[in-house]
PDB file of C-alpha atoms in Angstrom:
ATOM      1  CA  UNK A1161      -6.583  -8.594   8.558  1.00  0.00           C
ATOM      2  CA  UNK A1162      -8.338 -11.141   6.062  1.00  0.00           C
ATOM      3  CA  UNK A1163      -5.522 -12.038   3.438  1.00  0.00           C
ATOM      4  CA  UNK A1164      -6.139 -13.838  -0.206  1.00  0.00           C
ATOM      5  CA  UNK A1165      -5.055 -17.437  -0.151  1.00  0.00           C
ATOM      6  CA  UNK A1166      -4.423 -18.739  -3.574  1.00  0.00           C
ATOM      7  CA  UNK A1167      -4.654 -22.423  -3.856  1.00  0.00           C
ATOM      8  CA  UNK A1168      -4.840 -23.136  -7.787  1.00  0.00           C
ATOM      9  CA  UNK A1169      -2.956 -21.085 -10.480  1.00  0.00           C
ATOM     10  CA  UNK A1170      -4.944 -18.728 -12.222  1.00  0.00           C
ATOM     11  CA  UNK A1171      -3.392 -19.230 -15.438  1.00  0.00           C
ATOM     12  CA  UNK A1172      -3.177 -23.132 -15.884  1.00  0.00           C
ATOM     13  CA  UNK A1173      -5.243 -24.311 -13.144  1.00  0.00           C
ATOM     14  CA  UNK A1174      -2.660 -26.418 -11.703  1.00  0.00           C
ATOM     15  CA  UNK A1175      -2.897 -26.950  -7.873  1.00  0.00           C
ATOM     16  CA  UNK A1176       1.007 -27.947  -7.210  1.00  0.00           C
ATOM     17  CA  UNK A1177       2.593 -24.851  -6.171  1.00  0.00           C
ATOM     18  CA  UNK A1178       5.500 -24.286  -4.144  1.00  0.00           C
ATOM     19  CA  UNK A1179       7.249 -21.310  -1.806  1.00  0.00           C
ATOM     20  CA  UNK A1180      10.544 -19.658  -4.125  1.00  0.00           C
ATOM     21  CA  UNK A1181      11.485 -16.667  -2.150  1.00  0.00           C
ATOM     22  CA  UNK A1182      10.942 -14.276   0.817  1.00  0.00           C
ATOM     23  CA  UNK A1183      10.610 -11.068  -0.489  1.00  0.00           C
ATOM     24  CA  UNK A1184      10.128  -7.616   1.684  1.00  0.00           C
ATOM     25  CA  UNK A1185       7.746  -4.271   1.125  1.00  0.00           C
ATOM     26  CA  UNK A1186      10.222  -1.857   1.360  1.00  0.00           C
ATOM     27  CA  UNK A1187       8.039   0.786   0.588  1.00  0.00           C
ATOM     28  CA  UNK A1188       5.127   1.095   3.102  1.00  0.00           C
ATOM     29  CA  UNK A1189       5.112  -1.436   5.959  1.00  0.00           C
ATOM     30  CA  UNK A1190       8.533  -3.664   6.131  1.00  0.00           C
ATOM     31  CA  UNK A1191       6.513  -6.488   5.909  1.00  0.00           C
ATOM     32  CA  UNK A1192       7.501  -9.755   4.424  1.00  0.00           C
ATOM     33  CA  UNK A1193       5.373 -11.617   1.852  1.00  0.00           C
ATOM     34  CA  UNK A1194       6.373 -15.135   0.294  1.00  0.00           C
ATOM     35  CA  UNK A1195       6.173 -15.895  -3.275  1.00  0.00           C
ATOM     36  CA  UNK A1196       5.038 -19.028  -4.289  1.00  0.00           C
ATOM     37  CA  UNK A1197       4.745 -20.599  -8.161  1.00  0.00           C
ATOM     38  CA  UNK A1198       3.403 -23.466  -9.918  1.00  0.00           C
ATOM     39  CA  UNK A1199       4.849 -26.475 -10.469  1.00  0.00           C
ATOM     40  CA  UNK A1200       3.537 -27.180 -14.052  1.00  0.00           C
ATOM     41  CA  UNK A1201       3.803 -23.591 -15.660  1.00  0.00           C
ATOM     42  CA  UNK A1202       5.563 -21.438 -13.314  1.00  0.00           C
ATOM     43  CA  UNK A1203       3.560 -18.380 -12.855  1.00  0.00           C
ATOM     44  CA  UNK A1204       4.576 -16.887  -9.879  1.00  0.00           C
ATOM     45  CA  UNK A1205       2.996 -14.997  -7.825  1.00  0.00           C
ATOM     46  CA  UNK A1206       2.704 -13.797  -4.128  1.00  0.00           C
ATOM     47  CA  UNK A1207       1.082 -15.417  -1.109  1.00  0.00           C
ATOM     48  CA  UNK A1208      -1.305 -14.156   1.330  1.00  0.00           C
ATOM     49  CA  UNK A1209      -1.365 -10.520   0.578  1.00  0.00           C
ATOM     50  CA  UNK A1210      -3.857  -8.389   1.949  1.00  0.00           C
ATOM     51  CA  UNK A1211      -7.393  -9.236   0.469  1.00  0.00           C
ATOM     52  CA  UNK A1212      -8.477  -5.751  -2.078  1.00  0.00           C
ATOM     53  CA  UNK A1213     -10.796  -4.359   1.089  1.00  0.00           C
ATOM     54  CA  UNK A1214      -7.937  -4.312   3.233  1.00  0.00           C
ATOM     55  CA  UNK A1215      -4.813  -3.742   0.559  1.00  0.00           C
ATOM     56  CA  UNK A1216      -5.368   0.668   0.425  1.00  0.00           C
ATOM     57  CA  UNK A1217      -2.791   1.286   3.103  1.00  0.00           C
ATOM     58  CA  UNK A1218       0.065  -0.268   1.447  1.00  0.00           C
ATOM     59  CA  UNK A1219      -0.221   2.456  -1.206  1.00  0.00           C
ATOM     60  CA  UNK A1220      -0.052   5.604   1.502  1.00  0.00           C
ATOM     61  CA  UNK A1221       2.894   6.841   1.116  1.00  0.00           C
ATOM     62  CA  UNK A1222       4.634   9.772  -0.193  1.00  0.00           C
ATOM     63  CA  UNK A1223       7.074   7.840  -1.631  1.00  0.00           C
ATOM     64  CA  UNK A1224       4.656   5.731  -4.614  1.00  0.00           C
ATOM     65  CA  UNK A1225       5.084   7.794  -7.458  1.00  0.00           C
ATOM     66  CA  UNK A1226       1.896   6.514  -9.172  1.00  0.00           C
ATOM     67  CA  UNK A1227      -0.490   8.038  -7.054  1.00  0.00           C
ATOM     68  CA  UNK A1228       1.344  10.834  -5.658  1.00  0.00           C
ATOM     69  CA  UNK A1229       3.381  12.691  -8.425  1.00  0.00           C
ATOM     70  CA  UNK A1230       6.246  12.737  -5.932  1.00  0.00           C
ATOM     71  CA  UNK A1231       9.550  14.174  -7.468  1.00  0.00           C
ATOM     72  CA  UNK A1232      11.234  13.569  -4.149  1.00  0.00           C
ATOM     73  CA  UNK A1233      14.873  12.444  -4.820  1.00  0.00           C
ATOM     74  CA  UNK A1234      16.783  11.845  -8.156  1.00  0.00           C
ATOM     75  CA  UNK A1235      14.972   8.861  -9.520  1.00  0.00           C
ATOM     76  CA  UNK A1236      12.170  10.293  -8.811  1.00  0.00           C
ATOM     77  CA  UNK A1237      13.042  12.797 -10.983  1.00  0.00           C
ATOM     78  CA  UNK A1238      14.788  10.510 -13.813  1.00  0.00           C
ATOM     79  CA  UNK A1239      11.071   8.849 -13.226  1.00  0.00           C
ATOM     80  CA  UNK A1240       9.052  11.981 -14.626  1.00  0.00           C
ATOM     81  CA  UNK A1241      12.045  13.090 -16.780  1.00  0.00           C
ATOM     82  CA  UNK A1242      11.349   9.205 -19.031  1.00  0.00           C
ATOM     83  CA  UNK A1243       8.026   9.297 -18.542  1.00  0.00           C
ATOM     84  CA  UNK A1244       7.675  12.100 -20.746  1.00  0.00           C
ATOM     85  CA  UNK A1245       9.330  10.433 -23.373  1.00  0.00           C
ATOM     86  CA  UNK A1246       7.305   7.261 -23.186  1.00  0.00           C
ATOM     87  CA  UNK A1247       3.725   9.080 -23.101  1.00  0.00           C
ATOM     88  CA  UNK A1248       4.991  10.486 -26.609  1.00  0.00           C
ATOM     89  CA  UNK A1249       6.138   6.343 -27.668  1.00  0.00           C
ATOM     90  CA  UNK A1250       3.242   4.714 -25.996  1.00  0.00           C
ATOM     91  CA  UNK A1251       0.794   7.384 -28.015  1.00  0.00           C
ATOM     92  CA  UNK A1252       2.282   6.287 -31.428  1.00  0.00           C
ATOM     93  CA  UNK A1253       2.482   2.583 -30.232  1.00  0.00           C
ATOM     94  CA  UNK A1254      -1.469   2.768 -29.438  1.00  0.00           C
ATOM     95  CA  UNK A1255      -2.352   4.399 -32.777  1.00  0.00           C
ATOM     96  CA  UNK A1256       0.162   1.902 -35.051  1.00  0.00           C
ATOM     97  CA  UNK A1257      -1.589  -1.223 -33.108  1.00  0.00           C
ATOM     98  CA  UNK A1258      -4.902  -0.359 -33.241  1.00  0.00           C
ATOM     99  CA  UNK A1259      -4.469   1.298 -37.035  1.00  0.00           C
ATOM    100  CA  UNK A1260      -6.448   4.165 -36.088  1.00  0.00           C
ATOM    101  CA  UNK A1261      -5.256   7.961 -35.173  1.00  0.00           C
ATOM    102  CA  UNK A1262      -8.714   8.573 -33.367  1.00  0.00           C
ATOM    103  CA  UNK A1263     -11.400   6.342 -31.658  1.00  0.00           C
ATOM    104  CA  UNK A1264     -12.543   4.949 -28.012  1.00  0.00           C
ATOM    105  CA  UNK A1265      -9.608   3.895 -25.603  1.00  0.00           C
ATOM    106  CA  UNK A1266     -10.307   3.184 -21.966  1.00  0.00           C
ATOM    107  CA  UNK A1267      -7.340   3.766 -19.721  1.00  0.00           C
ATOM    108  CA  UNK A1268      -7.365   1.208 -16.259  1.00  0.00           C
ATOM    109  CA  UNK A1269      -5.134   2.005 -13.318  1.00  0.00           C
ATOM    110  CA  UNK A1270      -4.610   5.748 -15.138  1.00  0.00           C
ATOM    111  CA  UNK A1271      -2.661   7.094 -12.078  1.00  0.00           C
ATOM    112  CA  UNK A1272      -2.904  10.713 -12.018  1.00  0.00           C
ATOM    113  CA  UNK A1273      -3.634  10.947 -15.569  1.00  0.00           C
ATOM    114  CA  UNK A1274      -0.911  11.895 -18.051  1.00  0.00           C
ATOM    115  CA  UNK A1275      -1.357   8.999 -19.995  1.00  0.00           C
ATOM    116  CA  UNK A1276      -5.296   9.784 -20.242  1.00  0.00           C
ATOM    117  CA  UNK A1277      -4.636  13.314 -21.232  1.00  0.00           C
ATOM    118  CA  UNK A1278      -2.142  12.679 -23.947  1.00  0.00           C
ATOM    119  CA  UNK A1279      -4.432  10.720 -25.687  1.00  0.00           C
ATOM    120  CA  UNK A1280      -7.310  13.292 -25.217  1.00  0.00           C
ATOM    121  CA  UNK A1281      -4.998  15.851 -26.855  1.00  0.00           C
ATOM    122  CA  UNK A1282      -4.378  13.609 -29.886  1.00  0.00           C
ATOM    123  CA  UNK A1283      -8.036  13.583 -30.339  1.00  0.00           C
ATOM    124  CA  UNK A1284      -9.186  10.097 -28.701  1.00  0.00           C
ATOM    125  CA  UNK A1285     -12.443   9.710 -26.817  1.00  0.00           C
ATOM    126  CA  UNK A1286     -10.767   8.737 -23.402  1.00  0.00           C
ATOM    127  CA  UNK A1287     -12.159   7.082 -20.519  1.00  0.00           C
ATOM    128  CA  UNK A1288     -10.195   6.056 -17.401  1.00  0.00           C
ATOM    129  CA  UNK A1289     -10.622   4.234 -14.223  1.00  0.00           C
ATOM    130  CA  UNK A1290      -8.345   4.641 -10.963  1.00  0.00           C
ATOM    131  CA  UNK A1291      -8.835   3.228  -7.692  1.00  0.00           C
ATOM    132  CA  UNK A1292      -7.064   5.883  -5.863  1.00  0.00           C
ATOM    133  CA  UNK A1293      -8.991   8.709  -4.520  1.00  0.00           C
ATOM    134  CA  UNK A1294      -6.121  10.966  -3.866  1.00  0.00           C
ATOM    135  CA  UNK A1295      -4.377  10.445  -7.722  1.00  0.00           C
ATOM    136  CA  UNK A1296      -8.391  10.901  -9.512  1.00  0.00           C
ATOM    137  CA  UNK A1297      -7.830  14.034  -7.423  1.00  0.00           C
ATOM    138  CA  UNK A1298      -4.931  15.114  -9.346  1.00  0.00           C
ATOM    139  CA  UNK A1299      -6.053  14.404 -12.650  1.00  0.00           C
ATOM    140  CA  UNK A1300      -9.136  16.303 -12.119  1.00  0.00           C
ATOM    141  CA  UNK A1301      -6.909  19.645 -11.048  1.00  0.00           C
ATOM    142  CA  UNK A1302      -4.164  19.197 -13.521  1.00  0.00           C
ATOM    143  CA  UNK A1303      -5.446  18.038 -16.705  1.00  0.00           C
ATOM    144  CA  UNK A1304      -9.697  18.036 -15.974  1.00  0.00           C
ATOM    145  CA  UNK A1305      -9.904  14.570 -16.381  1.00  0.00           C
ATOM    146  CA  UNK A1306     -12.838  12.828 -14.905  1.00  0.00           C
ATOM    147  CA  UNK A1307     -11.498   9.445 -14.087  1.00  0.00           C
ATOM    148  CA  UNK A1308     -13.966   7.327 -12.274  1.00  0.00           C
ATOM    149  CA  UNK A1309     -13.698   4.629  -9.329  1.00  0.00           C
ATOM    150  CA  UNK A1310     -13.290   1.155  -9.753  1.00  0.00           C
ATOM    151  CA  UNK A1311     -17.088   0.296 -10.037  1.00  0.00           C
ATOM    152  CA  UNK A1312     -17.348   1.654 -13.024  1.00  0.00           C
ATOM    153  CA  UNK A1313     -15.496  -1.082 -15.282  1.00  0.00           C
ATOM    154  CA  UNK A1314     -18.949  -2.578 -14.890  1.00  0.00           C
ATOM    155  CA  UNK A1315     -20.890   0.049 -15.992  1.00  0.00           C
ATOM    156  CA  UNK A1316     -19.485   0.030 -19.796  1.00  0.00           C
ATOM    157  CA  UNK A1317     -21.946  -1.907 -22.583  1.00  0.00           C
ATOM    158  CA  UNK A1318     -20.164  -4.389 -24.265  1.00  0.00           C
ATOM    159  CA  UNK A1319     -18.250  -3.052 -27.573  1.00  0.00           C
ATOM    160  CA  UNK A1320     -17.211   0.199 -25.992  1.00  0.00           C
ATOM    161  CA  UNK A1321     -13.425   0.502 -26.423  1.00  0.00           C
ATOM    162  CA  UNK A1322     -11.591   0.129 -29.530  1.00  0.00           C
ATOM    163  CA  UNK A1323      -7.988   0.159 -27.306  1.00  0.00           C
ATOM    164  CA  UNK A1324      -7.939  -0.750 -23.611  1.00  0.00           C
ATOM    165  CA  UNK A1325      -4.906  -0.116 -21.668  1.00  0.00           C
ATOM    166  CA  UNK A1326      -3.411  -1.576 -18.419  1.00  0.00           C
ATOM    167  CA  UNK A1327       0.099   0.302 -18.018  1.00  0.00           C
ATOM    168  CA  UNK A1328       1.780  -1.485 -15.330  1.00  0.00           C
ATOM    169  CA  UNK A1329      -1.634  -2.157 -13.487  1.00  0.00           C
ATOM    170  CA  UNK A1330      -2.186  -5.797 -14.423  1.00  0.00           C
ATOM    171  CA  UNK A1331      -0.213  -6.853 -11.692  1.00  0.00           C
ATOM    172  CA  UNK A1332      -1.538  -5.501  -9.009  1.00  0.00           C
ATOM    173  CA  UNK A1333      -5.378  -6.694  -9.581  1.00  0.00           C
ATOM    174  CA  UNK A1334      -6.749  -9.381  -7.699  1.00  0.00           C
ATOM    175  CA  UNK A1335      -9.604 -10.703  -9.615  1.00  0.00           C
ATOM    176  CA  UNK A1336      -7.738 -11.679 -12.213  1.00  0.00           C
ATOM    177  CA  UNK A1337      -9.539 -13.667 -14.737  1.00  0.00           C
ATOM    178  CA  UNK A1338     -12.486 -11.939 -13.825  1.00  0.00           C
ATOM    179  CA  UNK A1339     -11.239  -8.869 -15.303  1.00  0.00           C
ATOM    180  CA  UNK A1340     -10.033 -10.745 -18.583  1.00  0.00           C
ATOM    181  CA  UNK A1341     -13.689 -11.349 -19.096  1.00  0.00           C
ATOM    182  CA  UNK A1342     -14.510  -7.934 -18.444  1.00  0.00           C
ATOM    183  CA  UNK A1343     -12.025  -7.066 -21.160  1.00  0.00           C
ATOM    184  CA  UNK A1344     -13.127  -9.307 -23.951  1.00  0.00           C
ATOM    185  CA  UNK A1345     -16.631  -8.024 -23.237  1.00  0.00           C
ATOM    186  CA  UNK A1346     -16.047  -4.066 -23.799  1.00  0.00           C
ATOM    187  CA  UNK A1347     -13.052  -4.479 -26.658  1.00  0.00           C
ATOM    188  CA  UNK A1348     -14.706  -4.260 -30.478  1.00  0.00           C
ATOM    189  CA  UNK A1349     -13.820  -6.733 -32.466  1.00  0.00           C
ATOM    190  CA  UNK A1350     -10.670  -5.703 -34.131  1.00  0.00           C
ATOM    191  CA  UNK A1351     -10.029  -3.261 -30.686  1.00  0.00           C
ATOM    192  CA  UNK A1352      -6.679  -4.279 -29.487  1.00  0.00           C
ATOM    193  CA  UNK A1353      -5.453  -4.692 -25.224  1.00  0.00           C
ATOM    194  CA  UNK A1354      -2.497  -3.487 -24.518  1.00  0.00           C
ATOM    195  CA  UNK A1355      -1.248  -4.576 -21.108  1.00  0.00           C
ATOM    196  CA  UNK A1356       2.858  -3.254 -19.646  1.00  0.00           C
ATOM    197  CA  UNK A1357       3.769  -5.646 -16.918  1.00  0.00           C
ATOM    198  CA  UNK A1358       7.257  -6.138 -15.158  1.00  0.00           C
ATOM    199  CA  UNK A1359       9.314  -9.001 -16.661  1.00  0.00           C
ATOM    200  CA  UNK A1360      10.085 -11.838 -13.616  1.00  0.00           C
ATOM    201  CA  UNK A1361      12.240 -13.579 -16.026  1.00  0.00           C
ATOM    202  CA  UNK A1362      14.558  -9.803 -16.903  1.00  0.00           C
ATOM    203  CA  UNK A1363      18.089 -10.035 -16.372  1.00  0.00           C
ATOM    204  CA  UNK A1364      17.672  -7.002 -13.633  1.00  0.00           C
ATOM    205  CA  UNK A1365      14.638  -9.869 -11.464  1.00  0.00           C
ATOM    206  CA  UNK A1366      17.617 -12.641 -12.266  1.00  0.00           C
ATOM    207  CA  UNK A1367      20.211 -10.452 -10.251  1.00  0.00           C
ATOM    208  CA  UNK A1368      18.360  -9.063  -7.892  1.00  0.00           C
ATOM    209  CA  UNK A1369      16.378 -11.569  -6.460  1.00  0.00           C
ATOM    210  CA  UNK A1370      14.483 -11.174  -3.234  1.00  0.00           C
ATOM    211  CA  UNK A1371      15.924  -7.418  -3.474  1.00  0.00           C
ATOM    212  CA  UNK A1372      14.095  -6.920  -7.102  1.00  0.00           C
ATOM    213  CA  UNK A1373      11.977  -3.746  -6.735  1.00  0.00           C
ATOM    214  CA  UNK A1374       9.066  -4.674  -9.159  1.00  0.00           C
ATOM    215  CA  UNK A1375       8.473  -7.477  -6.925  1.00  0.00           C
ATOM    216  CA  UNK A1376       7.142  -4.695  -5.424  1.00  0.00           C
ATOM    217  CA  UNK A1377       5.099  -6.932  -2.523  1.00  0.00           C
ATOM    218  CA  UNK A1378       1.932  -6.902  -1.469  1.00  0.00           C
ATOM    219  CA  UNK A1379       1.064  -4.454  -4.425  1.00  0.00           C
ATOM    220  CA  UNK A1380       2.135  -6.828  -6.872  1.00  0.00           C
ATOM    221  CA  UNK A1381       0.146  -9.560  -6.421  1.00  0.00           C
ATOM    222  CA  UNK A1382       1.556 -11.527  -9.949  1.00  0.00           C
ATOM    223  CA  UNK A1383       4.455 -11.639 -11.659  1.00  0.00           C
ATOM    224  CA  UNK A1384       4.180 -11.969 -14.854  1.00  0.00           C
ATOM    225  CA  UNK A1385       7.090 -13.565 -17.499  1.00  0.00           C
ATOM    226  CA  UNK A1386       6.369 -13.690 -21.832  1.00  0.00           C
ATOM    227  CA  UNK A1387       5.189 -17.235 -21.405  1.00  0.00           C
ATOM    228  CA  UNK A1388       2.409 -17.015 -18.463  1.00  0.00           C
ATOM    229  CA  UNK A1389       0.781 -13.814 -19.931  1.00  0.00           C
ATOM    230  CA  UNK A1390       0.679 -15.485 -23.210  1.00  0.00           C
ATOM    231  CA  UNK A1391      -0.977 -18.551 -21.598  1.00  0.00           C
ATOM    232  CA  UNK A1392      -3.340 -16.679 -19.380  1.00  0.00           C
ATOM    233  CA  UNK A1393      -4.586 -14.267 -22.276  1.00  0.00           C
ATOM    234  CA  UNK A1394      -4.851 -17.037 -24.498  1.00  0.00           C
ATOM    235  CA  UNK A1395      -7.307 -19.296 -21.764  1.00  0.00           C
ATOM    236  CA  UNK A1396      -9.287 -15.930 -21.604  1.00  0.00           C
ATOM    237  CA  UNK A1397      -9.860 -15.743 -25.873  1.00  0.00           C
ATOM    238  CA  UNK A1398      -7.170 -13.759 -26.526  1.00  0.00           C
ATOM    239  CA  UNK A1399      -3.838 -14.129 -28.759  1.00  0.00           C
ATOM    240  CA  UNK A1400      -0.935 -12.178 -28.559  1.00  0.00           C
ATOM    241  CA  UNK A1401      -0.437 -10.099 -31.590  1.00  0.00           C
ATOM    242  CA  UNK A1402       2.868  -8.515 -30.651  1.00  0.00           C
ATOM    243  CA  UNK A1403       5.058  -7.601 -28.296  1.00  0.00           C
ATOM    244  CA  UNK A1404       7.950  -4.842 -27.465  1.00  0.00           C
ATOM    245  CA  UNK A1405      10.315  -4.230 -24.527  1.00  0.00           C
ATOM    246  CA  UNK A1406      10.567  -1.172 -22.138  1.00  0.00           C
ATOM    247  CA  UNK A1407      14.185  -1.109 -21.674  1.00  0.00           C
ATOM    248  CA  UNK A1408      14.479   2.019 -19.644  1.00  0.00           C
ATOM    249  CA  UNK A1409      12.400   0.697 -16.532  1.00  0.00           C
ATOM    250  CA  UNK A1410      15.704  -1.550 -15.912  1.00  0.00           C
ATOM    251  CA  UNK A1411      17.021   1.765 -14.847  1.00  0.00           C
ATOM    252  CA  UNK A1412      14.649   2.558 -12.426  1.00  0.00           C
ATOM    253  CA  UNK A1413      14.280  -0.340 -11.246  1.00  0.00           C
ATOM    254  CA  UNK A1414      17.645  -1.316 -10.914  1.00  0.00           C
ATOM    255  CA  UNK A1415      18.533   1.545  -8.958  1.00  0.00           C
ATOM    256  CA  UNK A1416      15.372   1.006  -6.116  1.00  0.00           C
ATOM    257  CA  UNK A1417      16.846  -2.397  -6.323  1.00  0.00           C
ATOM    258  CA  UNK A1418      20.083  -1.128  -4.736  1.00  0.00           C
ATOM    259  CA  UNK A1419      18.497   1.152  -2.493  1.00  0.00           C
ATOM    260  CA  UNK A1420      16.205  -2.012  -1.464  1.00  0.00           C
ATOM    261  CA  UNK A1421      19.894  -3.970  -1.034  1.00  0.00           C
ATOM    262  CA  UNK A1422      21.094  -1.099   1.466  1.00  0.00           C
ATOM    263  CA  UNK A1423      23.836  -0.187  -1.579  1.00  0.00           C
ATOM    264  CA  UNK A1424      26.164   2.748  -0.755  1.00  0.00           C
ATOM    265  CA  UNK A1425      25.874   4.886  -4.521  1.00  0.00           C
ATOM    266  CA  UNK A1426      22.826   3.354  -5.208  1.00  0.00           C
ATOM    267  CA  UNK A1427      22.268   5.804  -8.097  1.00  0.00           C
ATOM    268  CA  UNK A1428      25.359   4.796  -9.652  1.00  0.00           C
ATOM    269  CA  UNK A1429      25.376   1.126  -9.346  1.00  0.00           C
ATOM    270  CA  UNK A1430      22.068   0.841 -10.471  1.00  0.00           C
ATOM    271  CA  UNK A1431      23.110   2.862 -13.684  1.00  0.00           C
ATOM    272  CA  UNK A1432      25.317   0.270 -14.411  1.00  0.00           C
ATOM    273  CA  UNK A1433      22.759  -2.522 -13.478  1.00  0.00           C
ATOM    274  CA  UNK A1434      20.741  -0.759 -15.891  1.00  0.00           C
ATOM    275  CA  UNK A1435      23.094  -0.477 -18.512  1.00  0.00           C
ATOM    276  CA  UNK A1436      23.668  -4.300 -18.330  1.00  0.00           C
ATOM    277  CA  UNK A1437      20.366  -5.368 -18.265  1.00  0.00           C
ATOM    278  CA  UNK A1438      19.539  -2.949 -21.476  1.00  0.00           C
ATOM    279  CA  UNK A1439      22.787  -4.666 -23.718  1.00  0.00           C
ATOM    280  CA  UNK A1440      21.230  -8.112 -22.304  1.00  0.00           C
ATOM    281  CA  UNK A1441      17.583  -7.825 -23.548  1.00  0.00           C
ATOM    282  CA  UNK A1442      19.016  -5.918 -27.281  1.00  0.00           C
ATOM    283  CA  UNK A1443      19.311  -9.607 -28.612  1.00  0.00           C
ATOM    284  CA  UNK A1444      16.713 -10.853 -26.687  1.00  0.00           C
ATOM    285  CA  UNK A1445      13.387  -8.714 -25.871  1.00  0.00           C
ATOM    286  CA  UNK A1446      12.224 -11.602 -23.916  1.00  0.00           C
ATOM    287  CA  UNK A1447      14.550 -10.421 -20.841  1.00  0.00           C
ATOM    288  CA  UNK A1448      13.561  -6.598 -20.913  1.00  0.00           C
ATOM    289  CA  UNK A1449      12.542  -5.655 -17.585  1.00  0.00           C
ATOM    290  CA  UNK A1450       9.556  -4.791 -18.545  1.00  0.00           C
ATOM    291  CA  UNK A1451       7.412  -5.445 -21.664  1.00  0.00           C
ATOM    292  CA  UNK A1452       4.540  -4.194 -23.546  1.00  0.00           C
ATOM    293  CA  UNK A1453       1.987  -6.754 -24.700  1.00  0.00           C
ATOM    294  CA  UNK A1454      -0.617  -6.301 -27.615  1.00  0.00           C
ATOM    295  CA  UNK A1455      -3.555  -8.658 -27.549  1.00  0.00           C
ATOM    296  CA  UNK A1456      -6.334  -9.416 -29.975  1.00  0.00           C
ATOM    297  CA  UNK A1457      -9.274 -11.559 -29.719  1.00  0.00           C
ATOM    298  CA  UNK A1458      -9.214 -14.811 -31.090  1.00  0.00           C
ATOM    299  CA  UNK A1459     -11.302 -15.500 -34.166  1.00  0.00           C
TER     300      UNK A1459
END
C-alpha cells in the first residue's frame, strides 16, 4: 500500500519535524499511525497514512456516522439528537457571516446531506460535493440532493460561491494547499469560508492524549489548533474574520475517548469529561474542542 510521506510542513514550510505520539484507528483497522509536528510552528499532523487512492477502506464501516447515518448505540444517538440543533445554529451562523439570507453556498465533504438540505429549505442555491458513494446515495433518497463526486470541485468557474463550507472535512483532505487555492478561486469577493475543524490544543485532546478520538487516524490526516489554521489560511490569501467554539463535540468526543481508553461507563465518564472541557473553554474559546472558523479574502 503506497502511503503519503510528508517531509515539509504545509503551513510554514519548515522541514524540522519530529514524532509526538503513537496514536491507534480504533475504528476500522487497529492500526497504528504516528503523529509527527514541526519544530518551528507546531502543526501537527499524521505520518504515513494511506495515500487518497488507497485511504476508502478506512471509512467502511458501520460504525462512521458521517457516511452511514448509523444510530447504533447511545452516542450515536446523542450524535443525531445535537446535530439537529446545530443544522438550525450553523444555518443562522452562515446567513449572519455572509450578511445575506439567500445566495450561492457550496457544501464540501456534505456527508449524507442534512446540512445541504437545510440550506436548500431556507432558500439558498446549494451545491455539494462528497467523496463517498454510499452517503451521495443517501442524500439522493432522503432529501433529493444531487451531490456530486470529488472531481467536480474543478468543474466550478471562478466566482461561483458566495459561502463555502468545510464542516469537519478540512482535516481529512490530503492536498491541502491545493484546495486553499481552489477555494480562493470559486469564493466572490466578499463570499466568506467557513471551515469546523477539531481543536488539538482542547482541554478534552490535552487529557486524552494518544486515546483522543478526533485524532481520529488515518482519516485525519491534520490536526489543526487556532494558531496553524490562522497561519495556513493566511499563506493561502485569506484572514480570519471570526471565530466561535462548538462546545458540545467535547461530549462526543469525550465519551469515544473513553470507549477508545477501554473505560468501564464510558457514557458516564465521558459526560463528565465533557462537562469539564465545556466550563474550561467558557473563558477561553481557544480550548473548545472544536471550533468554527470564518475566513475572508485578503484585500
Amino acid at each position: 500500500m503506497e502511503k503519503l510521506s510528508i517531509n515539509a510542513c504545509p503551513v510554514c514550510g519548515c522541514t524540522h519535524l519530529k514524532r509526538v505520539m503513537t496514536c491507534t484507528d480504533f475504528y476500522a483497522s487497529g492500526e497504528q499511525f504516528e503523529l509527527y509536528s514541526c519544530d518551528d510552528c507546531s502543526f501537527t499532523f499524521t505520518q504515513g497514512v494511506p495515500v487518497e487512492a488507497e485511504i476508502g477502506k478506512y471509512y467502511e464501516t458501520p460504525d462512521y456516522i458521517s457516511h452511514t447515518d448509523t444510530r447504533k448505540g447511545a452516542m450515536n444517538n446523542i450524535y443525531h439528537y445535537v446535530r439537529s440543533y446545530m443544522l438550525g445554529r450553523k444555518a443562522r451562523l452562515v446567513a449572519r457571516e455572509a450578511h445575506r439570507k439567500t445566495g450561492r453556498l457550496l457544501d464540501i465533504g456534505t456527508g449524507t446531506g442534512y446540512f445541504a438540505d437545510t440550506m436548500v429549505r431556507r432558500g439558498w442555491k446549494v451545491e455539494a460535493i462528497e467523496k463517498s458513494p454510499q452517503a451521495r446515495e443517501f442524500a439522493k433518497a432522503h432529501f433529493n440532493l444531487d451531490v456530486k463526486s470529488e472531481p467536480a470541485l474543478k468543474e466550478f468557474a471562478p466566482d461561483s460561491f458566495d459561502v463555502i463550507t468545510l464542516w469537519h472535512v478540512m482535516e481529512h483532505l490530503e492536498h491541502l494547499s491545493e484546495v486553499w487555492e481552489r477555494l480562493r478561486e470559486l469564493l466572490t469577493e466578499k463570499g466568506v469560508l467557513i471551515v469546523a475543524v477539531p481543536n488539538c490544543s482542547s482541554y478534552d485532546a490535552k487529557r486524552y492524549g494518544e486515546y483522543w478520538a478526533a485524532y481520529d487516524v488515518p482519516r485525519h490526516l491534520w490536526h489543526f489548533t487556532p494558531g496553524t489554521i490562522q497561519q495556513l489560511a493566511s499563506r493561502h490569501g485569506f484572514i480570519m474574520a471570526a471565530r466561535h467554539p462548538m462546545p458540545f463535540d467535547a461530549f462526543y468526543v469525550s465519551m469515544l475517548s473513553e470507549k477508545h481508553r477501554g473505560s468501564s461507563c464510558s457514557f458516564l465518564k465521558g459526560m463528565y469529561a465533557g462537562t469539564l472541557a465545556w466550563f474550561n473553554a467558557l473563558g477561553r474559546k481557544e480550548r473548545s474542542s472544536s471550533m468554527i472558523y470564518v475566513f475572508r479574502k485578503k484585500r
